[in-house]
């Protein structure tokens, strides 16, 4: 097979018998070209399958009208709703979104960020803030505005559009205590490289310590965000030491896994053990009993992140936005059996 | 703020006091450059935040080592597992994946396809085959290999890596009949522009007709893939004519919605009504009762699609691959109460 040469602006101009400048104007400012000429040119553009060269166009316009996002995983619903809202806001402004996934791997995330920038994205959505300082320096050098979502800190060095994971987890732990639980376990996400998981674990630990729960009455198991892994973590917790009366989970996937395994082991929820989640994704309403969880305003976060990025692209100083979370009580949390 | 000019190859060469050819070699064939020179050059590359220009690199290599995918939605788990496996296979070969979502809109899908190609993707993953012929002509003109996943036909005009939705839905309808059901309803996805939803509805209809079920004993409601919409469709079905004893759902999201609404209405599943799904995503094991559904080999489909695309990029003629599905019996399907 011959090497394929993509059609060039020159090819279009030659075939349409016009200058390259006219072809350019047909594509970028069609109103400035006579209708007959424009139609002939667009016909040739279509026949040849010509696509304006990205590089040349970007040089001319300094904007590709494309936003990039790197998310840790596509394999569960944690980021789905927020990302969909982000995409809708971007589309409504006539821009495109390109998404890459890092599989929760730092080196892969860095590679994806560089790949997106090499492909000319104007701005980036990233999740959380736990990454090497070099990446932020690289983004600054390239003048790529970025927003960090799914977390929020008062730190002035980044633009966040998210919520305070520590605070939200602290509030959930207090709620569990209010129900009378004193022996509590946590199934946390892998905290290494994941500031959201780290902050949630820290928030729970701080709340328990502030309320005088001894370290011996609090155990933590970390696991990946999967139903099966959470089930195994739940069994591990029940197999070691005194059984807790409540298990606080780092997110709803973990809570669903804990509840399903409890049922499989013949332990009723919340009668035998209470379970709580985090995120308020659909899963938390589908599992039986419904999961008492932290509601995260996913759609608002996605839309706001897009708004902030677009304002940064207009050279306005982007401002962090803190979104509030609240606890949704369903059936999985109740006072311990006495 | 001054307009930012990204550093060029020339900037790097000047600062490192070498030729641009040497900088190029450091980046593309580092083994051919003396270590001291290479280290000096890479130091400058890092300092300036230089990223090899996509356009120039693509011109030189004719490959950007990036694969694109356009999926209908990121807002539920239907495509998550398959896409994650697709991404893992692509990463393992040192390439990157960029994903765009079309929100099930034809015009948006076309725009996303053109945006990905303008950004230089080498090959594309698309879902199903229901799109305007012009798009396929455009891909052919641009010599962009593509694979259509989540469906399979014997048609020779496309490369499919997927399964036969008609056949799988036909088999599920036969299974429902084997359990003794004779009044059957279907909650289908929106079939307009969605060949998978269309084929599933057609498969169910054909099976029922082949087994002598009268049209009056089969009703279909179409709705978007959401738990709430499926719940509403379920109520609609129960409010019209004679109550069916089984509801065949176009996918697991719809089945979960039907089951949750049935329970909310005080109708037990499968005692009062049977429900089936399609896809075998995690949701089908989380809902209570577990959903009897069509198992789709999501991970194998994603990995195979990547393999076929890479072989097409080596100028081998890509071959369609048909994957088998099978029914997983859980608890949501049982004989009708007599």
XYZ file of C-alpha atoms in Angstrom:
676
model
C 0.000 0.000 0.000
C 1.284 3.452 -0.879
C 1.971 5.852 1.943
C -1.058 8.063 2.291
C -0.417 11.795 2.061
C -3.222 13.797 3.653
C -4.604 16.383 1.205
C -3.124 19.833 1.769
C -4.525 23.321 1.488
C -2.593 23.553 -1.790
C -4.326 20.441 -3.157
C -7.706 21.987 -2.444
C -6.712 25.342 -3.973
C -5.358 23.686 -7.137
C -8.425 21.514 -7.682
C -10.850 24.378 -6.966
C -8.770 26.755 -9.107
C -8.522 29.406 -6.405
C -5.709 30.748 -4.236
C -4.818 29.090 -0.928
C -5.853 32.348 0.768
C -9.352 31.911 -0.646
C -9.545 28.340 0.652
C -8.464 29.590 4.065
C -11.117 32.277 4.031
C -13.809 29.748 3.013
C -12.914 27.737 6.086
C -12.428 30.464 8.645
C -14.560 33.403 7.414
C -16.979 31.985 4.801
C -19.016 35.204 4.782
C -16.135 37.016 3.055
C -16.161 34.752 -0.028
C -18.632 34.853 -2.937
C -21.206 32.087 -2.655
C -20.367 30.345 -5.945
C -16.656 30.237 -5.073
C -17.380 29.100 -1.549
C -19.585 26.262 -2.730
C -16.994 25.095 -5.263
C -14.248 25.155 -2.631
C -16.311 23.357 0.016
C -17.227 20.720 -2.571
C -13.513 20.052 -3.155
C -12.810 20.083 0.590
C -15.432 17.390 0.979
C -14.270 15.352 -2.053
C -10.675 15.255 -0.930
C -11.531 14.727 2.718
C -9.419 17.750 3.626
C -9.129 18.589 7.335
C -7.535 21.923 8.251
C -4.116 21.079 9.599
C -4.238 21.289 13.327
C -0.745 22.714 13.721
C -1.214 25.494 11.188
C -4.621 26.395 12.512
C -3.396 26.487 16.088
C -0.509 28.731 15.078
C -2.923 31.118 13.450
C -5.538 31.127 16.156
C -3.466 30.271 19.232
C -6.483 28.235 20.291
C -7.592 24.762 19.296
C -10.919 25.013 21.071
C -10.221 21.717 22.730
C -10.096 21.022 26.446
C -8.334 17.990 27.856
C -9.108 15.947 30.950
C -7.080 13.223 32.611
C -9.107 11.083 34.989
C -7.813 8.201 37.110
C -10.166 5.557 35.701
C -12.985 5.025 33.270
C -13.833 1.726 34.897
C -16.413 2.872 37.385
C -18.945 5.583 37.827
C -17.027 7.789 40.277
C -16.124 10.396 37.637
C -18.879 9.688 35.110
C -21.548 12.232 36.070
C -19.140 15.073 36.747
C -17.290 14.451 33.522
C -20.499 14.269 31.500
C -21.586 17.668 32.880
C -18.092 19.048 32.136
C -18.415 17.782 28.559
C -21.907 19.237 28.128
C -20.763 22.686 29.236
C -17.766 22.509 26.898
C -19.922 21.387 23.957
C -22.432 24.137 24.631
C -19.593 26.618 24.108
C -18.655 25.017 20.792
C -15.473 23.385 22.083
C -14.460 19.730 22.279
C -13.330 17.554 25.155
C -10.648 14.891 24.922
C -10.311 12.531 27.853
C -7.435 10.278 28.828
C -7.254 7.878 31.748
C -4.238 7.265 33.954
C -5.309 4.008 35.638
C -4.315 5.688 38.942
C -0.650 5.619 37.795
C 1.464 8.744 38.244
C 3.824 8.109 35.356
C 0.947 7.354 33.012
C -0.850 10.520 34.092
C 2.223 12.608 33.281
C 2.476 10.946 29.874
C -1.207 11.623 29.184
C -0.871 15.267 30.198
C 2.064 15.729 27.812
C 0.247 13.874 25.020
C -2.807 16.104 25.378
C -0.688 19.256 25.343
C 1.302 18.028 22.341
C -2.043 17.623 20.612
C -2.785 21.246 21.366
C -5.407 21.299 24.127
C -5.989 24.809 25.440
C -6.643 23.877 29.050
C -6.780 20.869 31.340
C -9.006 19.306 33.959
C -7.100 17.174 36.440
C -8.377 15.220 39.426
C -6.997 16.140 42.844
C -3.559 17.603 43.510
C -1.211 14.754 44.408
C 1.368 14.869 41.607
C 5.000 15.841 41.119
C 5.785 19.552 41.284
C 7.470 19.252 37.880
C 4.122 18.721 36.204
C 2.786 21.998 37.601
C 5.985 23.738 36.511
C 5.590 22.283 33.035
C 1.984 23.514 32.834
C 3.084 26.967 33.996
C 5.857 27.104 31.392
C 3.441 26.122 28.653
C 0.854 28.619 29.944
C -1.807 25.903 30.077
C -4.589 26.843 32.495
C -5.762 23.918 34.606
C -8.368 23.182 37.222
C -8.047 20.560 39.924
C -11.421 18.973 40.622
C -12.760 16.536 43.233
C -10.808 18.259 45.979
C -10.460 21.722 47.487
C -7.843 23.366 49.657
C -7.308 26.898 50.732
C -3.787 26.748 49.261
C -3.396 29.624 46.834
C -1.032 27.797 44.495
C -3.685 25.919 42.496
C -7.164 26.515 41.147
C -9.553 24.004 42.705
C -13.159 23.299 41.826
C -14.208 20.721 44.341
C -15.008 19.930 47.909
C -13.136 19.368 51.162
C -12.698 15.602 51.406
C -11.255 15.800 54.922
C -14.149 17.850 56.227
C -16.785 15.677 54.538
C -15.289 12.463 55.896
C -14.972 14.060 59.339
C -18.692 14.881 59.265
C -19.602 11.342 58.232
C -17.533 9.849 61.066
C -19.283 12.190 63.527
C -22.641 11.019 62.186
C -21.622 7.395 62.786
C -20.606 8.312 66.333
C -23.917 10.085 66.888
C -25.656 6.794 66.161
C -23.770 5.333 69.113
C -20.997 3.377 67.387
C -17.702 3.082 69.280
C -15.887 0.248 67.477
C -15.407 1.421 63.930
C -13.487 0.180 60.895
C -12.726 1.875 57.611
C -12.354 0.444 54.123
C -10.353 3.201 52.448
C -9.204 3.587 48.859
C -5.478 3.281 48.152
C -4.185 6.514 49.691
C -0.761 6.466 47.972
C -0.958 8.997 45.137
C -4.645 9.721 45.802
C -5.215 12.879 47.839
C -8.989 12.334 47.954
C -8.609 8.878 49.535
C -5.868 10.195 51.824
C -7.942 13.131 53.043
C -11.013 10.977 53.651
C -9.037 8.565 55.779
C -7.433 11.465 57.675
C -10.844 13.087 58.266
C -12.317 9.921 59.740
C -9.269 9.339 61.935
C -9.334 12.904 63.254
C -13.058 12.802 64.072
C -12.702 9.554 65.991
C -9.683 10.812 67.884
C -11.444 14.114 68.681
C -14.282 12.090 70.173
C -12.016 9.937 72.304
C -12.101 6.699 70.329
C -8.973 4.702 71.133
C -6.712 3.578 68.280
C -7.449 -0.028 69.238
C -11.101 0.563 68.390
C -10.363 1.835 64.864
C -8.886 -0.278 62.069
C -8.310 0.632 58.427
C -7.904 -1.583 55.374
C -7.058 0.002 52.028
C -8.163 -1.523 48.749
C -8.808 -0.641 45.109
C -12.231 0.675 44.155
C -13.922 -2.592 43.213
C -16.885 -4.488 44.619
C -14.890 -7.703 45.002
C -11.845 -6.078 46.611
C -14.118 -4.282 49.075
C -15.813 -7.595 49.895
C -12.441 -9.136 50.663
C -11.467 -6.121 52.798
C -14.742 -6.517 54.684
C -13.923 -10.162 55.443
C -10.433 -9.197 56.570
C -11.874 -6.651 58.980
C -14.339 -9.137 60.410
C -11.618 -11.755 60.821
C -9.335 -9.607 62.976
C -9.904 -8.646 66.595
C -13.237 -7.494 67.939
C -15.900 -7.023 65.321
C -16.684 -3.364 64.594
C -20.313 -2.247 64.667
C -19.850 0.159 61.752
C -17.693 0.206 58.623
C -17.037 3.634 57.062
C -16.170 3.204 53.383
C -14.025 5.549 51.291
C -16.629 5.573 48.523
C -19.898 4.011 47.375
C -18.262 1.245 45.347
C -16.517 0.077 48.514
C -19.758 0.393 50.509
C -21.654 -1.669 47.939
C -18.946 -4.328 48.072
C -19.076 -4.409 51.881
C -22.872 -4.685 51.953
C -22.980 -7.460 49.348
C -20.337 -9.456 51.204
C -22.060 -8.926 54.546
C -25.258 -10.334 53.082
C -23.370 -13.262 51.546
C -21.904 -13.970 55.012
C -25.359 -13.865 56.568
C -24.779 -10.578 58.398
C -27.659 -8.140 58.046
C -27.071 -4.442 57.292
C -27.667 -2.356 59.341
C -28.984 -4.844 61.944
C -25.693 -6.756 62.292
C -23.354 -4.043 61.071
C -23.679 -0.501 59.714
C -21.987 0.604 56.484
C -21.530 4.122 55.044
C -20.337 5.356 51.648
C -19.078 8.488 49.921
C -19.996 10.112 46.560
C -23.731 9.436 46.232
C -23.437 7.756 42.853
C -26.365 5.741 41.499
C -24.936 2.549 42.954
C -25.741 3.778 46.459
C -29.469 3.773 45.680
C -29.422 0.472 43.827
C -27.846 -1.674 46.522
C -30.180 -2.989 49.229
C -30.175 -1.451 51.833
C -29.583 1.973 50.292
C -26.260 3.484 51.367
C -26.044 6.395 53.802
C -23.431 8.460 52.037
C -21.852 11.863 51.370
C -23.604 13.658 48.553
C -21.125 15.189 46.113
C -22.597 17.712 43.627
C -21.047 15.951 40.627
C -22.886 17.783 37.866
C -22.356 21.200 39.424
C -18.671 20.426 39.913
C -18.255 19.435 36.251
C -20.098 22.472 34.946
C -18.282 24.872 37.272
C -14.883 23.420 36.357
C -15.638 24.127 32.684
C -16.791 27.663 33.470
C -13.626 28.408 35.423
C -11.409 27.033 32.645
C -13.118 29.129 29.994
C -12.723 32.231 32.097
C -9.015 31.407 32.547
C -8.737 31.135 28.754
C -10.016 34.703 28.560
C -6.965 35.683 30.612
C -9.021 36.251 33.724
C -7.360 35.081 36.891
C -9.099 31.764 37.653
C -10.620 31.509 41.141
C -11.012 28.335 43.180
C -14.565 27.290 43.933
C -15.487 25.281 46.979
C -18.634 23.180 46.701
C -20.535 21.969 49.724
C -21.308 18.326 50.434
C -23.897 16.906 52.797
C -24.839 13.565 54.229
C -27.734 11.634 52.697
C -29.282 9.221 55.166
C -30.575 6.017 53.645
C -30.892 2.649 55.420
C -27.354 1.298 55.830
C -26.534 3.251 59.003
C -28.416 2.629 62.263
C -27.549 2.398 65.971
C -25.584 -0.736 66.911
C -27.480 -3.709 68.351
C -27.132 -3.414 72.114
C -0.425 39.338 29.555
C 2.003 38.752 26.695
C 1.034 36.154 24.147
C 2.874 32.988 25.049
C 5.034 31.478 22.299
C 5.708 27.805 22.927
C 9.449 27.070 22.820
C 10.564 25.748 19.446
C 13.145 23.210 18.366
C 15.283 26.201 17.367
C 15.062 27.665 20.881
C 16.326 24.415 22.345
C 19.111 24.120 19.768
C 20.267 27.697 20.363
C 20.320 27.381 24.147
C 22.048 23.987 24.038
C 24.474 25.211 21.371
C 23.821 22.314 19.013
C 22.081 21.951 15.657
C 18.327 21.381 15.417
C 19.123 18.004 13.851
C 20.955 17.015 17.025
C 18.002 18.043 19.191
C 15.736 15.948 16.952
C 18.006 12.960 17.287
C 18.137 13.351 21.077
C 14.376 13.118 21.127
C 13.774 10.394 18.567
C 16.963 8.289 18.550
C 18.869 9.175 21.739
C 21.275 6.235 21.260
C 22.834 8.017 18.276
C 23.953 11.060 20.289
C 26.945 11.285 22.641
C 25.898 11.087 26.266
C 27.244 14.505 27.327
C 25.474 16.230 24.416
C 22.276 14.319 25.052
C 22.237 15.260 28.721
C 22.829 18.921 27.934
C 20.067 18.943 25.342
C 17.561 17.125 27.552
C 18.344 19.542 30.368
C 17.390 22.449 28.079
C 14.294 20.596 26.842
C 13.217 20.277 30.448
C 14.092 23.867 31.409
C 12.167 25.375 28.521
C 9.261 22.978 28.843
C 9.705 22.049 25.177
C 7.206 19.549 23.730
C 7.973 18.168 20.280
C 5.515 19.829 17.956
C 2.801 17.408 17.124
C 2.388 18.552 13.541
C 6.053 18.378 12.684
C 6.500 15.056 14.391
C 3.481 13.580 12.681
C 4.755 14.774 9.316
C 8.049 13.078 9.980
C 6.726 9.844 11.376
C 3.297 9.670 9.765
C 2.167 8.296 13.113
C 1.231 10.068 16.313
C 0.953 6.869 18.337
C -2.446 7.984 19.524
C -5.702 6.116 19.132
C -9.049 7.866 19.381
C -12.378 6.570 20.610
C -15.811 8.152 20.425
C -18.304 6.610 22.823
C -21.976 7.549 23.185
C -21.813 8.418 26.886
C -19.485 8.542 29.856
C -22.447 8.765 32.194
C -22.953 5.117 32.943
C -20.970 1.939 33.121
C -22.066 0.398 29.800
C -18.798 1.192 28.040
C -16.525 1.515 31.077
C -15.025 -1.965 31.355
C -14.521 -2.455 27.628
C -12.942 0.962 27.255
C -10.631 0.414 30.213
C -9.380 -2.860 28.663
C -8.976 -1.062 25.310
C -6.910 1.621 27.049
C -4.750 -0.917 28.892
C -3.877 -2.735 25.662
C -3.051 0.567 23.965
C -0.865 1.690 26.874
C 0.938 -1.634 26.952
C 1.996 -0.945 23.354
C 3.317 2.503 24.283
C 0.494 4.420 22.618
C -2.087 6.811 24.079
C -5.867 6.827 23.989
C -7.993 9.944 23.639
C -11.708 9.557 24.258
C -14.576 11.831 23.267
C -18.242 11.372 24.033
C -21.125 12.094 21.672
C -24.019 12.122 24.173
C -25.818 9.786 21.706
C -26.003 12.681 19.192
C -25.096 12.007 15.566
C -23.940 15.524 14.747
C -21.805 15.678 17.867
C -20.269 12.295 17.058
C -19.288 13.509 13.604
C -17.742 16.634 15.103
C -15.788 14.558 17.627
C -14.518 12.220 14.908
C -13.257 15.172 12.862
C -11.715 16.805 15.943
C -9.821 13.627 16.818
C -8.535 13.239 13.271
C -7.543 16.901 13.107
C -5.525 16.231 16.243
C -3.768 13.430 14.449
C -5.097 10.157 15.842
C -3.870 7.182 13.849
C -6.972 5.049 14.211
C -10.438 5.117 15.726
C -12.722 3.009 17.875
C -16.397 3.711 17.245
C -19.457 2.125 18.818
C -21.895 0.336 16.507
C -22.474 1.181 12.854
C -25.517 3.492 12.655
C -24.037 6.682 11.200
C -24.103 8.600 7.939
C -22.266 7.013 5.012
C -20.324 10.265 4.582
C -18.439 9.607 7.790
C -17.204 6.256 6.512
C -16.238 7.890 3.210
C -14.354 10.571 5.111
C -12.468 7.935 7.124
C -11.635 6.048 3.931
C -10.332 9.204 2.249
C -8.169 10.010 5.237
C -6.960 6.377 5.419
C -7.917 6.176 9.085
C -8.418 2.563 10.150
C -11.409 2.099 12.434
C -13.108 -0.663 14.339
C -16.792 -0.766 15.176
C -17.306 -2.359 18.577
C -20.364 -3.489 20.581
C -21.970 -4.942 17.463
C -21.150 -7.479 14.777
C -22.563 -8.147 11.330
C -21.448 -10.347 8.501
C -21.401 -7.282 6.221
C -17.969 -7.045 4.655
C -17.926 -3.263 4.449
C -16.790 -2.601 8.037
C -14.459 -4.122 10.581
C -16.454 -5.179 13.638
C -15.199 -6.381 16.994
C -18.327 -7.208 18.859
C -21.288 -9.484 19.233
C -24.599 -10.104 17.506
C -27.127 -8.034 19.446
C -30.084 -9.460 17.512
C -29.058 -13.045 18.192
C -28.323 -12.414 21.880
C -31.681 -10.703 22.445
C -33.427 -13.487 20.516
C -31.860 -16.045 22.859
C -32.909 -14.081 25.948
C -36.510 -13.864 24.707
C -36.509 -17.619 24.098
C -35.262 -18.166 27.650
C -38.121 -16.047 28.987
C -40.573 -18.137 26.933
C -39.020 -21.357 28.235
C -39.920 -20.210 31.739
C -43.559 -20.168 30.624
C -44.175 -16.445 30.068
C -46.687 -15.545 27.351
C -47.489 -11.862 28.085
C -44.235 -10.004 27.719
C -43.205 -6.334 27.639
C -39.918 -4.741 26.690
C -38.210 -1.604 27.994
C -35.881 -0.838 25.102
C -33.242 1.853 24.713
C -33.922 4.656 22.219
C -33.538 2.775 18.930
C -33.199 5.869 16.696
C -29.514 6.171 15.851
C -28.569 3.232 18.088
C -28.104 -0.007 16.156
C -27.470 -2.013 19.337
C -30.801 -0.962 20.873
C -32.531 -1.456 17.514
C -31.148 -4.969 17.025
C -32.026 -6.009 20.570
C -35.622 -4.927 20.120
C -35.780 -6.670 16.735
C -34.326 -9.876 18.196
C -36.902 -10.000 20.981
C -39.754 -9.273 18.578
C -38.648 -12.000 16.148
C -38.286 -14.632 18.880
C -41.757 -13.922 20.233
C -43.274 -13.974 16.764
C -41.460 -17.238 15.902
C -43.002 -18.773 19.019
C -46.518 -17.643 18.187
C -46.885 -14.763 20.651
C -49.554 -12.378 19.329
C -48.657 -8.712 18.891
C -51.313 -7.849 21.476
C -49.307 -9.801 24.063
C -46.102 -7.826 23.439
C -45.633 -4.131 24.173
C -42.488 -2.010 23.922
C -41.600 1.282 25.612
C -38.359 3.030 24.664
C -36.459 5.219 27.096
C -32.990 6.634 27.787
C -30.554 4.534 29.773
C -31.289 5.798 33.257
C -32.647 4.196 36.406
C -35.387 6.804 36.790
C -36.495 6.745 33.144
C -36.684 2.946 33.273
C -38.776 3.157 36.430
C -41.221 5.478 34.674
C -41.321 3.145 31.639
C -42.077 0.271 33.994
C -45.028 2.165 35.479
C -46.291 3.016 31.988
C -46.209 -0.642 31.030
C -48.087 -1.674 34.147
C -50.695 1.009 33.605
C -51.686 -0.098 30.094
C -53.744 -3.166 29.218
C -53.149 -6.583 30.755
C -50.148 -6.757 33.025
C -47.211 -8.677 31.509
C -45.602 -11.440 33.563
C -42.102 -10.597 32.315
C -40.284 -7.411 31.283
C -37.280 -7.841 28.994
C -34.971 -4.824 29.344
C -32.601 -3.496 26.698
C -29.769 -3.323 29.205
C -28.900 -3.720 32.887
C -29.448 -0.054 33.753
C -33.030 -0.381 32.520
C -33.445 -3.690 34.373
C -32.180 -2.141 37.622
C -34.612 0.752 37.175
C -37.507 -1.642 36.555
C -36.674 -3.771 39.597
C -36.295 -0.773 41.924
C -39.629 0.679 40.768
C -41.363 -2.701 41.070
C -40.193 -2.937 44.672
C -41.282 0.658 45.352
C -44.723 -0.268 43.971
C -44.892 -3.318 46.222
C -44.496 -5.816 43.379
C -41.998 -8.570 44.135
C -39.428 -9.677 41.557
C -39.579 -12.381 40.318
C -42.672 -13.471 42.337
C -44.957 -10.776 40.928
C -43.099 -10.045 37.716
C -39.878 -11.246 36.062
C -37.241 -8.820 34.738
C -34.202 -9.486 32.517
C -31.240 -7.330 31.520
C -28.420 -7.155 28.981
C -24.653 -6.449 29.364
C -23.773 -8.092 32.685
C -22.266 -4.958 34.173
C -21.614 -4.787 37.916
C -25.004 -3.180 38.511
C -26.729 -6.475 37.655
C -25.101 -8.169 40.649
C -25.638 -5.265 43.024
C -29.390 -4.900 42.613
C -31.568 -7.269 44.645
C -32.649 -9.684 43.185
C -29.636 -10.174 40.919
C -30.483 -9.665 37.249
C -30.681 -12.564 34.797
C -28.840 -11.004 31.894
C -26.771 -11.442 28.719
C -23.099 -11.653 29.516
C -21.024 -9.486 27.176
C -17.240 -10.123 27.249
C -16.426 -6.434 27.756
C -12.747 -6.757 28.573
C -12.064 -9.202 25.754
C -13.910 -6.931 23.330
C -11.826 -3.910 24.364
C -8.532 -5.760 24.154
C -9.396 -7.396 20.816
C -10.494 -4.079 19.315
C -7.080 -2.612 20.189
C -5.267 -5.612 18.726
C -7.209 -5.366 15.463
C -6.525 -1.620 15.183
C -2.788 -2.087 15.714
C -2.687 -4.765 13.079
C -4.537 -2.437 10.684
C -1.891 0.209 11.399
C 0.727 -2.276 10.212
C -1.096 -2.274 6.880
C -2.577 -5.683 7.486
C -6.142 -6.055 6.296
C -8.198 -5.817 9.515
C -10.545 -8.738 10.123
C -13.852 -8.573 11.970
C -14.060 -10.596 15.155
C -17.303 -11.977 16.476
C -17.445 -12.564 20.229
C -19.933 -14.913 21.832
C -22.400 -13.901 24.506
C -24.310 -16.150 26.876
C -27.119 -15.855 29.368
C -26.285 -15.605 33.071
C -29.157 -16.793 35.240
C -29.523 -14.937 38.516
C -32.765 -14.459 40.460
C -34.853 -11.938 38.523
C -36.349 -14.440 36.047
C -38.652 -17.245 37.206
C -41.852 -18.922 35.940
C -44.974 -16.730 36.200
C -47.255 -17.164 39.194
C -50.022 -19.481 37.981
